[in-house]
Coordinates of C-alpha atoms in Angstrom, one line a residue:
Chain A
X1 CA 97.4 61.8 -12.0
X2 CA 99.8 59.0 -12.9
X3 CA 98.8 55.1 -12.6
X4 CA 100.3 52.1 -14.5
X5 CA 97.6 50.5 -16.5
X6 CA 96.6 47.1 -17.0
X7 CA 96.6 45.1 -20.3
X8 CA 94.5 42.2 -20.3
X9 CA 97.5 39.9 -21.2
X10 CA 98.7 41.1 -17.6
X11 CA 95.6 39.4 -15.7
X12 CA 96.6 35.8 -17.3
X13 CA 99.2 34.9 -14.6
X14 CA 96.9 36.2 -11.7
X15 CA 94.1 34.1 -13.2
X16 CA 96.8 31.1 -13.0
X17 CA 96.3 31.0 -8.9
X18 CA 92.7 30.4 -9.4
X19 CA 93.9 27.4 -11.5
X20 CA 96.2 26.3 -8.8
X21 CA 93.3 26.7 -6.4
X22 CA 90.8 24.4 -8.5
X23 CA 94.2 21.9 -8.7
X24 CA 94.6 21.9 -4.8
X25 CA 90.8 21.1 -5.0
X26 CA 90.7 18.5 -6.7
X27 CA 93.9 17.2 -5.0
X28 CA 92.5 17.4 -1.6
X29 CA 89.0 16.1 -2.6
X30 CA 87.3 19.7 -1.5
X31 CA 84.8 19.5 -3.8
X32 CA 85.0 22.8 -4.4
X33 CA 86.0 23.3 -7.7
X34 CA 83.3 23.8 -10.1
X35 CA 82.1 26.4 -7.7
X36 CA 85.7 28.3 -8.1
X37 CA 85.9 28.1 -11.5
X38 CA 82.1 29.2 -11.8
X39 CA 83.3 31.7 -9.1
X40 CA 86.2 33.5 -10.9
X41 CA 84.1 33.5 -14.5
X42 CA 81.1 35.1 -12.7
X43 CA 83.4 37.5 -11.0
X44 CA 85.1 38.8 -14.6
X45 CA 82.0 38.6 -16.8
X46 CA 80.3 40.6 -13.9
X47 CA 83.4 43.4 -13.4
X48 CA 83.4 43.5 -17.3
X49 CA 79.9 44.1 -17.5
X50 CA 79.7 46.8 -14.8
X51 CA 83.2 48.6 -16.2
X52 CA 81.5 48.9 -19.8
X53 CA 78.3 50.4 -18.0
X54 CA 80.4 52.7 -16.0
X55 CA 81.9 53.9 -18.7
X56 CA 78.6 54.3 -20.7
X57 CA 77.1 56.2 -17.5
X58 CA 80.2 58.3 -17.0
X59 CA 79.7 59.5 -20.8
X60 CA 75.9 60.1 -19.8
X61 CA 76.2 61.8 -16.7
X62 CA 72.1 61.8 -16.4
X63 CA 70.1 61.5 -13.2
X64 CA 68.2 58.9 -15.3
X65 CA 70.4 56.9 -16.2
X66 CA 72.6 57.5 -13.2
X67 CA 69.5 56.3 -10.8
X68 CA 68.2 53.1 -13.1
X69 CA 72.2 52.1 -12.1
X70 CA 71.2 52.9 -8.5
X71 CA 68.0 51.1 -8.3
X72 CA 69.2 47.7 -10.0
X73 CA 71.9 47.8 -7.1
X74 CA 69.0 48.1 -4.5
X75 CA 67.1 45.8 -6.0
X76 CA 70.2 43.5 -5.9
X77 CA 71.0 44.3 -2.4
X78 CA 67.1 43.3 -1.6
X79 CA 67.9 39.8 -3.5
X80 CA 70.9 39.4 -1.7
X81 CA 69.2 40.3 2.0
X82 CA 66.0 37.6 1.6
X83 CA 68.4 35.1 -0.4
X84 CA 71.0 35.2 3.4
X85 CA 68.0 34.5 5.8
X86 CA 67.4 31.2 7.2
X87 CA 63.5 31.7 8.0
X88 CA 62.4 34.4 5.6
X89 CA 59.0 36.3 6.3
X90 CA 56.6 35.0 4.0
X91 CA 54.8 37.0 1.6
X92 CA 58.0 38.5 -0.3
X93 CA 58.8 40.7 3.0
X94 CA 62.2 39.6 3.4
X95 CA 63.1 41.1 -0.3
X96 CA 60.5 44.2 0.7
X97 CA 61.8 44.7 3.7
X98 CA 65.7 44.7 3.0
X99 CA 65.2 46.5 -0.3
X100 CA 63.2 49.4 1.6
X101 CA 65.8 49.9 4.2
X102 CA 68.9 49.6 2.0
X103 CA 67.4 52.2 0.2
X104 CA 66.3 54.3 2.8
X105 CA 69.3 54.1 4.5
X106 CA 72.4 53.7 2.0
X107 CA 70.3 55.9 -0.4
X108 CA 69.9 59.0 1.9
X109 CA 73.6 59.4 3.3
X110 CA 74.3 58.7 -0.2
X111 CA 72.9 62.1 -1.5
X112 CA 73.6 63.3 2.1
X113 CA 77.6 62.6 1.3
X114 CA 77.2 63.6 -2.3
X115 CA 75.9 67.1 -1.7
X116 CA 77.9 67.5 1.7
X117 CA 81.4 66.9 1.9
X118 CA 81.9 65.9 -1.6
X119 CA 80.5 68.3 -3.1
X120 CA 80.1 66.5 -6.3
X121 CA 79.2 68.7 -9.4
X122 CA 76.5 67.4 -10.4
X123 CA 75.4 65.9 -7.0
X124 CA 73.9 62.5 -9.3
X125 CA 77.0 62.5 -11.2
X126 CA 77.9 58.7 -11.7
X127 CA 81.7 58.8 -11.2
X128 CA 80.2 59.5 -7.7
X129 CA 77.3 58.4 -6.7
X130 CA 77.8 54.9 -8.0
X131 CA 81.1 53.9 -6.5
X132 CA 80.0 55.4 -3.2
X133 CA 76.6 54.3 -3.4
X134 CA 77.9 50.6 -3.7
X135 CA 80.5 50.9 -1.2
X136 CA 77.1 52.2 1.5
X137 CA 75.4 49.2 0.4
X138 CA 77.3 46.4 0.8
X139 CA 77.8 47.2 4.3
X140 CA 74.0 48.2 4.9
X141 CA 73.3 44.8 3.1
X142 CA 75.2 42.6 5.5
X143 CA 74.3 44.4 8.2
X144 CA 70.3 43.9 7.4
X145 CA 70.8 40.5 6.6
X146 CA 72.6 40.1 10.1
X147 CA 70.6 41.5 11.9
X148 CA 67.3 40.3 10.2
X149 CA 68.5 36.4 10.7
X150 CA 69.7 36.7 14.0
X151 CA 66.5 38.4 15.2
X152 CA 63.7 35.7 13.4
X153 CA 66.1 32.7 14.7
X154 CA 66.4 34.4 18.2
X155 CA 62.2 34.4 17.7
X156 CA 61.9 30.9 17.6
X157 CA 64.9 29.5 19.8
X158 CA 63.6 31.8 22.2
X159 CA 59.8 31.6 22.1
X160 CA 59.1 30.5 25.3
X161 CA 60.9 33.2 27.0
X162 CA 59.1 35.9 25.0
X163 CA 56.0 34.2 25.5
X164 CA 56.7 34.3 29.5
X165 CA 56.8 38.0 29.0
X166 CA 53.9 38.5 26.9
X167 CA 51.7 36.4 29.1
X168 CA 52.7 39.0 32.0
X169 CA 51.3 41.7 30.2
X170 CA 55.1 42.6 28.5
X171 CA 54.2 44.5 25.3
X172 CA 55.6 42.6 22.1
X173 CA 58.5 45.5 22.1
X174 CA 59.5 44.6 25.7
X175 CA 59.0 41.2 25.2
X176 CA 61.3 40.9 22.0
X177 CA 64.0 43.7 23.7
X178 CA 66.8 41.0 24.2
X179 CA 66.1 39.2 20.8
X180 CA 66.5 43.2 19.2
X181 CA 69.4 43.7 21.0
X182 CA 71.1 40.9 19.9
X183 CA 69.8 41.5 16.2
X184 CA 71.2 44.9 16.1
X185 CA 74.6 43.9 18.1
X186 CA 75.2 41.3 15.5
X187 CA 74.5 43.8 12.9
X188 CA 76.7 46.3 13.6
X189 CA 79.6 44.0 14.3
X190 CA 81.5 43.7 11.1
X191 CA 81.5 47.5 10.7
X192 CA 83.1 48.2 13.9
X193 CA 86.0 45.5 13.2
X194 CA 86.5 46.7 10.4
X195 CA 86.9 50.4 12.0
X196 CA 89.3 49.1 14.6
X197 CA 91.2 46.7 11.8
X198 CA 91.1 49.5 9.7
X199 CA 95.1 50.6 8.4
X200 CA 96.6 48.3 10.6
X201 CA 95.7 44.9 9.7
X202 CA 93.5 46.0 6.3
X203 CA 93.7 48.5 3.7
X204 CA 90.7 49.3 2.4
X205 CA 90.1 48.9 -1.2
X206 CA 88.8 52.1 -2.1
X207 CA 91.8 53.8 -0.3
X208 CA 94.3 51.3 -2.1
X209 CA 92.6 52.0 -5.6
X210 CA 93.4 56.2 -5.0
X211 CA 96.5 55.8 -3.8
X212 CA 97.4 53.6 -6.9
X213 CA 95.5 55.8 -9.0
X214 CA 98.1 58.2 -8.1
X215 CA 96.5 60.4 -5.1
X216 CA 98.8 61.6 -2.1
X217 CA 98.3 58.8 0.9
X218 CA 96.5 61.9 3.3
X219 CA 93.9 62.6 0.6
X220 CA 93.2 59.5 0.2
X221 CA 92.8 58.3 3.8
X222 CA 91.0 61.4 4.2
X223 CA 88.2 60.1 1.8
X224 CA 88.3 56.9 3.3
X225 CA 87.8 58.0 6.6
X226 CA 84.2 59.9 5.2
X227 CA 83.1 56.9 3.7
X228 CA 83.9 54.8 6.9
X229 CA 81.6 57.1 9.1
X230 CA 79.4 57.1 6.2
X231 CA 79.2 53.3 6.4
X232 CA 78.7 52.9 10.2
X233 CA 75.9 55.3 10.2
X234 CA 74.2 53.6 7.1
X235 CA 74.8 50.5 8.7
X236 CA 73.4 51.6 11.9
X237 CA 70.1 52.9 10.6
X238 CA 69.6 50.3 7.9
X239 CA 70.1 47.5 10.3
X240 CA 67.1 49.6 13.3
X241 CA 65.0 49.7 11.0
X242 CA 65.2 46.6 9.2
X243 CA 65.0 44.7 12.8
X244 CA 62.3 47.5 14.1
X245 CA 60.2 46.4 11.2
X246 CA 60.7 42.8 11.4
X247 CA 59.6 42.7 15.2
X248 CA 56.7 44.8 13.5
X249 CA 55.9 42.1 10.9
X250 CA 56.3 38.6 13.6
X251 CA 54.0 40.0 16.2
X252 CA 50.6 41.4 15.9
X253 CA 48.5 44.5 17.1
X254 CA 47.4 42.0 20.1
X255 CA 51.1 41.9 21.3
X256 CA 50.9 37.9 20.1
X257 CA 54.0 36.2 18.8
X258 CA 53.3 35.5 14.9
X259 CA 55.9 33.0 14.1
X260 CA 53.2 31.8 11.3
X261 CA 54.5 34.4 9.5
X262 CA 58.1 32.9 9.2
X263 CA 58.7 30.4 6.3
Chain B
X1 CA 43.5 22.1 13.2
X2 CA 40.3 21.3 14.1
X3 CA 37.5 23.6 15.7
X4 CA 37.4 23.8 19.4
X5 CA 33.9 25.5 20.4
X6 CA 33.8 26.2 24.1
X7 CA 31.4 28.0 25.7
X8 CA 31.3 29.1 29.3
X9 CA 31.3 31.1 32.0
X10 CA 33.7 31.6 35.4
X11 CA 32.7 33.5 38.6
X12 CA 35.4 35.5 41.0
X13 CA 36.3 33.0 43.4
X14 CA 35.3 30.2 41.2
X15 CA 37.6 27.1 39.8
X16 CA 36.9 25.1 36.6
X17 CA 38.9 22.1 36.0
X18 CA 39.5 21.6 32.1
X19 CA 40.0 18.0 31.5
X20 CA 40.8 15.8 28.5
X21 CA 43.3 13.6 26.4
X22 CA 46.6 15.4 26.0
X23 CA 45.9 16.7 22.5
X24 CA 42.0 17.6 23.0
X25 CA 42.8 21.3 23.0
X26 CA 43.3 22.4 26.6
X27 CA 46.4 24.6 26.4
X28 CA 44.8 25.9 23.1
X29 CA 42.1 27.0 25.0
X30 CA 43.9 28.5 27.8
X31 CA 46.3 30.2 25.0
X32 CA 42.9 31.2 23.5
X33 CA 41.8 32.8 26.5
X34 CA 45.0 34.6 27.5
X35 CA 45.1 36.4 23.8
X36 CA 48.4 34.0 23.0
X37 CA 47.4 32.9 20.2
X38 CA 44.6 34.3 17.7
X39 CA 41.0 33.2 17.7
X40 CA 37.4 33.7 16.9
X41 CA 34.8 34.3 19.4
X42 CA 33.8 36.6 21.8
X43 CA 35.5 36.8 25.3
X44 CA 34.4 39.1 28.0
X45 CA 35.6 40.5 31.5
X46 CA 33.3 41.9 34.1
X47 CA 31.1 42.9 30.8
X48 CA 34.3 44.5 28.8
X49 CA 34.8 42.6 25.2
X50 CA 38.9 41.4 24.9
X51 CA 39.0 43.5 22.2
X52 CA 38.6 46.9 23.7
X53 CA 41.0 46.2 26.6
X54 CA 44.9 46.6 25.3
X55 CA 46.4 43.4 25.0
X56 CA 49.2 43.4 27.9
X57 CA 46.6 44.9 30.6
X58 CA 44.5 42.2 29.6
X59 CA 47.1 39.5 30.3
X60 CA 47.8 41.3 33.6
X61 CA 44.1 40.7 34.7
X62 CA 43.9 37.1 32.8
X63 CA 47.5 35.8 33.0
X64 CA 48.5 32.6 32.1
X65 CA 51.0 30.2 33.3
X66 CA 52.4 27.8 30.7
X67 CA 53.4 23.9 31.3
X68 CA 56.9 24.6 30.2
X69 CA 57.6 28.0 31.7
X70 CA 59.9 30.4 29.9
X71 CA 62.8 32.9 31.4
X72 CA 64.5 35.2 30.1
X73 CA 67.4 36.1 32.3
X74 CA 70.2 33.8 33.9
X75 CA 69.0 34.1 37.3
X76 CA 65.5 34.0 39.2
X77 CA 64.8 37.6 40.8
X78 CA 65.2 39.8 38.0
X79 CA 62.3 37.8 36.8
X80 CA 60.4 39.6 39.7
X81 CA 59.1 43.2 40.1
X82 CA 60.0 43.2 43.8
X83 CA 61.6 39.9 44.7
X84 CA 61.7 40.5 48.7
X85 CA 58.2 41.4 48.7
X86 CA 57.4 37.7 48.0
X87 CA 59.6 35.8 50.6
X88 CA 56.0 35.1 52.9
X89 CA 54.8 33.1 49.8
X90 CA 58.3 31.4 48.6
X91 CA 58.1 29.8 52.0
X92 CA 54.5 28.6 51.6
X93 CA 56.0 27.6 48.5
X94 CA 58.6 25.5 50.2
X95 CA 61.3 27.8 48.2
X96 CA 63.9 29.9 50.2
X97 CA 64.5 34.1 49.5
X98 CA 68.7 32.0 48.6
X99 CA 66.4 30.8 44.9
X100 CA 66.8 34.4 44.0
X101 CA 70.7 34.5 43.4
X102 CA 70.2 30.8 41.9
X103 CA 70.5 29.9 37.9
X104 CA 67.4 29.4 36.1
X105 CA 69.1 26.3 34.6
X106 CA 70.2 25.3 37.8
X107 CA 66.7 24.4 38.8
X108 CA 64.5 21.7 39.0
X109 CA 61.4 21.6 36.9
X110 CA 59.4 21.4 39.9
X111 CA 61.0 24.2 41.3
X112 CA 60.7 26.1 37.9
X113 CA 56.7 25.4 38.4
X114 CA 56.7 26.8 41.5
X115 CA 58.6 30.1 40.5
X116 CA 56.5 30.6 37.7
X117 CA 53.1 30.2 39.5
X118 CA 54.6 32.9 41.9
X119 CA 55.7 35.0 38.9
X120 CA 51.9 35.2 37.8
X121 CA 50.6 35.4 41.3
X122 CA 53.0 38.6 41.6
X123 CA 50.9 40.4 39.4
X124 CA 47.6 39.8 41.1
X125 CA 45.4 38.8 38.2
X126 CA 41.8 38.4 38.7
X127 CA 42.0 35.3 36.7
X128 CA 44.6 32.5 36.5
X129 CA 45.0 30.1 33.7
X130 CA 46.8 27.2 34.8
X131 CA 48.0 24.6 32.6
X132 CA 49.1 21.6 34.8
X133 CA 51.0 23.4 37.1
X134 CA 51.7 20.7 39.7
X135 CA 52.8 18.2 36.8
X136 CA 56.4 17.7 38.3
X137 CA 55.7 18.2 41.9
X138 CA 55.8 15.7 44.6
X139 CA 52.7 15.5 46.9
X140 CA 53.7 18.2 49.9
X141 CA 54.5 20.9 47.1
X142 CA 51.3 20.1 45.2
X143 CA 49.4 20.7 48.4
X144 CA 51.4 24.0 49.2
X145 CA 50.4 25.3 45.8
X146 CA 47.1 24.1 45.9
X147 CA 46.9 25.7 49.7
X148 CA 48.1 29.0 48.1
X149 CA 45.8 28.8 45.1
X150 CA 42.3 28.5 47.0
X151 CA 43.7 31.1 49.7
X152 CA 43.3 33.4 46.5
X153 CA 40.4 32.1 45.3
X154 CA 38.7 33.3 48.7
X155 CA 40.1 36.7 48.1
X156 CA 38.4 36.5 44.5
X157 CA 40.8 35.0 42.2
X158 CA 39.1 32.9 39.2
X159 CA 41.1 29.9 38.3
X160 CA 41.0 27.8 35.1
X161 CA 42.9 24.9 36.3
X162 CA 44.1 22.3 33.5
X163 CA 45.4 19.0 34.6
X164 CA 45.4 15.4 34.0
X165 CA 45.6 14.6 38.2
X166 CA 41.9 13.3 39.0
X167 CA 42.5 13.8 42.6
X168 CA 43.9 17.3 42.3
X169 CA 40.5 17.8 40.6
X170 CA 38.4 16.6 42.9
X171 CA 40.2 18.6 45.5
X172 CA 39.3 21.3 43.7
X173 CA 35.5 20.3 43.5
X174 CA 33.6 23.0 41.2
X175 CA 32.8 22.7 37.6
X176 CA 34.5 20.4 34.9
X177 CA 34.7 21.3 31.5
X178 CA 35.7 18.1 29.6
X179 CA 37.4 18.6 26.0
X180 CA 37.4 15.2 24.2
X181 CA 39.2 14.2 21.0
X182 CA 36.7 12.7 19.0
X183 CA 34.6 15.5 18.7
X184 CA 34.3 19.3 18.5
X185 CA 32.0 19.4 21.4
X186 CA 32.8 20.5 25.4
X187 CA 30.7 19.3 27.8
X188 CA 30.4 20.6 31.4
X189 CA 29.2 18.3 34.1

């Protein structure tokens, strides 16, 4: 496999256009060039950070080691999930809740795509399970958070609708069906555009990365293709159960709306 | 919030008027009542305790009908379980079977009233929890609905009635249970 590597000297005049940026910034009063600047340096020290674990890992190979990795990302992607929601459920639910379904969800087609099509030898081996394990939850994490937001602001724009319904004798899943609909629609949205953008108006990263690395265009469309179904169906389940829950958690066994328990 | 300790009792057939300074707790009570909203006590129907009927059969036989109604969907029937079945009553109701095809938003707020006391009369609960539900009517619709109301209550139907209209209450004759806002107390007379 042939690639042309990078020296550092040859990321300087990349870097340059986020200097330009900050300029055009400051030019056009945008404000927004501490945040660019903080941006870029977060974005390095972070790549840096992760490349010199990933090496350390790859050396490893151990399921210990290999799921610490995996469960700071979770954790992470729990952060991330309560840290996008407007009205977050009180008591810590929004991190428990997003951490327990990105891991339920991008964690088992993980392993599911590890020991299946991939084949990998060891399943948990990190050159793996990492890179594909981030790629599943990124998407599972923005389609929680989606779906999570829309569905506790749909509970409290709409309130008086649900409540309509629950005075009827609706139960609180009937009641709340449009507001879950929505949730999950809005959910699933960014992975289906990016499925019908997909090779036409985007290349995805991973794919790009292979096919620079040296690997013949079919392969690697092939393995893109995998992780794209892998990604809708992680999305998918990630972002049902996430709302499911959530319904769960703002109603009651009474069928009563609980909006209390939205900060 | 403060306390609001009510206690009482309503008979099939029977209307108590719930009176008070807007703030003094009537639609919490109501709410209360209905199982909207959670609270301590003990409420009981034909000798069953609320708790051992599930929730949405209990607002089926105790179903109440809120100020500011809610919908759900754009248009007025699919609000209904059988819309056609109610045309005798949308007349009574000075409405037309046409409000069926019409857009929620499109509506007056009187007319929204209306629609909503019809939604819960649809059901046939055996009690009705009313929270001023002839607020934006003029005085030929509040009669229709008061018409339709005590033509159920002859056929059994238990009404809480909330309202501010002293005339509408008298109409109604029966028992008042006044809330007032200096006190936790509720007094019948």
């Amino acid at each position: 496999m042939n690639y042309t590597a990078l020296s550092y000297s040859d990321l300087l005049a990349p870097a340059a256009l986020i200097l330009i940026n900050g300029a055009l910034s400051l030019r056009l009063r945008l404000g927004v060039e501490r945040q660019l600047i903080v941006a870029a340096l977060r974005m390095v020290a972070q790549l840096s950070l992760a490349g010199f674990v990933l090496t350390l890992l790859f050396r490893a190979v151990s399921p210990f080691w290999t799921g610490l990795a995996a469960a700071v990302m979770v954790l992470f992607a729990g952060r991330e999930i309560a840290a996008r929601q407007s009205r977050k459920l009180i008591g810590g639910w929004s991190f428990g809740l997003g951490t327990l379904c990105a891991l339920t969800a991008a964690g088992s087609l993980t392993a599911l795509t590890l020991v299946g099509p991939i084949a990998a030898d060891p399943w948990y081996h990190p050159r793996y399970a990492l890179p594909l394990l981030g790629m599943i939850l990124g998407n599972t994490l923005t389609g929680i958070s989606l779906g999570l937001d829309v569905l506790t602001n749909g509970a409290v724009r709409q309130r008086a609708a649900i409540e309509a319904q629950l005075a009827l004798g609706a139960s609180r899943w009937t009641a709340l069906l449009p507001v879950t609909r929505d949730a999950i629609r809005s959910g699933l949205i960014p992975t289906i555009n990016t499925m019908a953008a997909i090779g036409i108006v985007s290349l995805p990263g991973m794919m790009t990365g292979q096919i620079l690395a040296g690997v013949a265009p079919v392969d690697a469309v092939k393995y893109q293709i995998l992780i794209m179904f892998v990604i809708a169906g992680a999305t998918a389940f990630g972002t049902l159960m996430a709302v499911a829950a959530a319904v769960f958690l703002i109603t009651d066994d009474r069928h009563r709306m609980r909006l209390d328990r939205l900060g | 919030m403060r306390d609001l300790r009510v206690n009482l009792a309503v008979r099939g057939g029977e209307c108590l008027i719930i009176r008070g300074a807007s703030g003094s707790g009537k639609t919490r009570l109501l709410r209360a009542i209905a199982d909207l909203d959670p609270a301590s006590g003990e409420i009981v129907l034909d000798g069953v305790a609320r708790e051992a009927i599930a929730a949405p059969q209990w607002r089926r036989r105790i179903c109440y009908v809120s100020a500011e109604p809610g919908w759900w969907c754009d248009t007025v029937a699919p609000h209904y379980p059988t819309w056609p079945s109610l045309l005798p009553m949308l007349g009574a109701l000075g409405l037309s079977a046409d409000h069926g095809a019409r857009v929620v938003a499109s509506l007056s707020t009187g007319e929204r009233q209306r629609l909503a006391l019809l939604r819960a009369l649809a059901i046939e609960p055996e009690v009705l929890l009313l929270d001023e539900p002839t607020s934006a009517l003029d005085a030929a619709a509040t009669r229709a609905v008061e018409a339709i109301l005590q033509d159920r209550m002859e056929h059994g139907l238990a009404i809480l009635l909330a309202t501010h209209n002293s005339a509408q209450a008298e109409r109604f004759g029966g028992r008042h249970l006044v809330l007032c806002s200096a006190t936790v107390e509720a007094t019948e007379r």
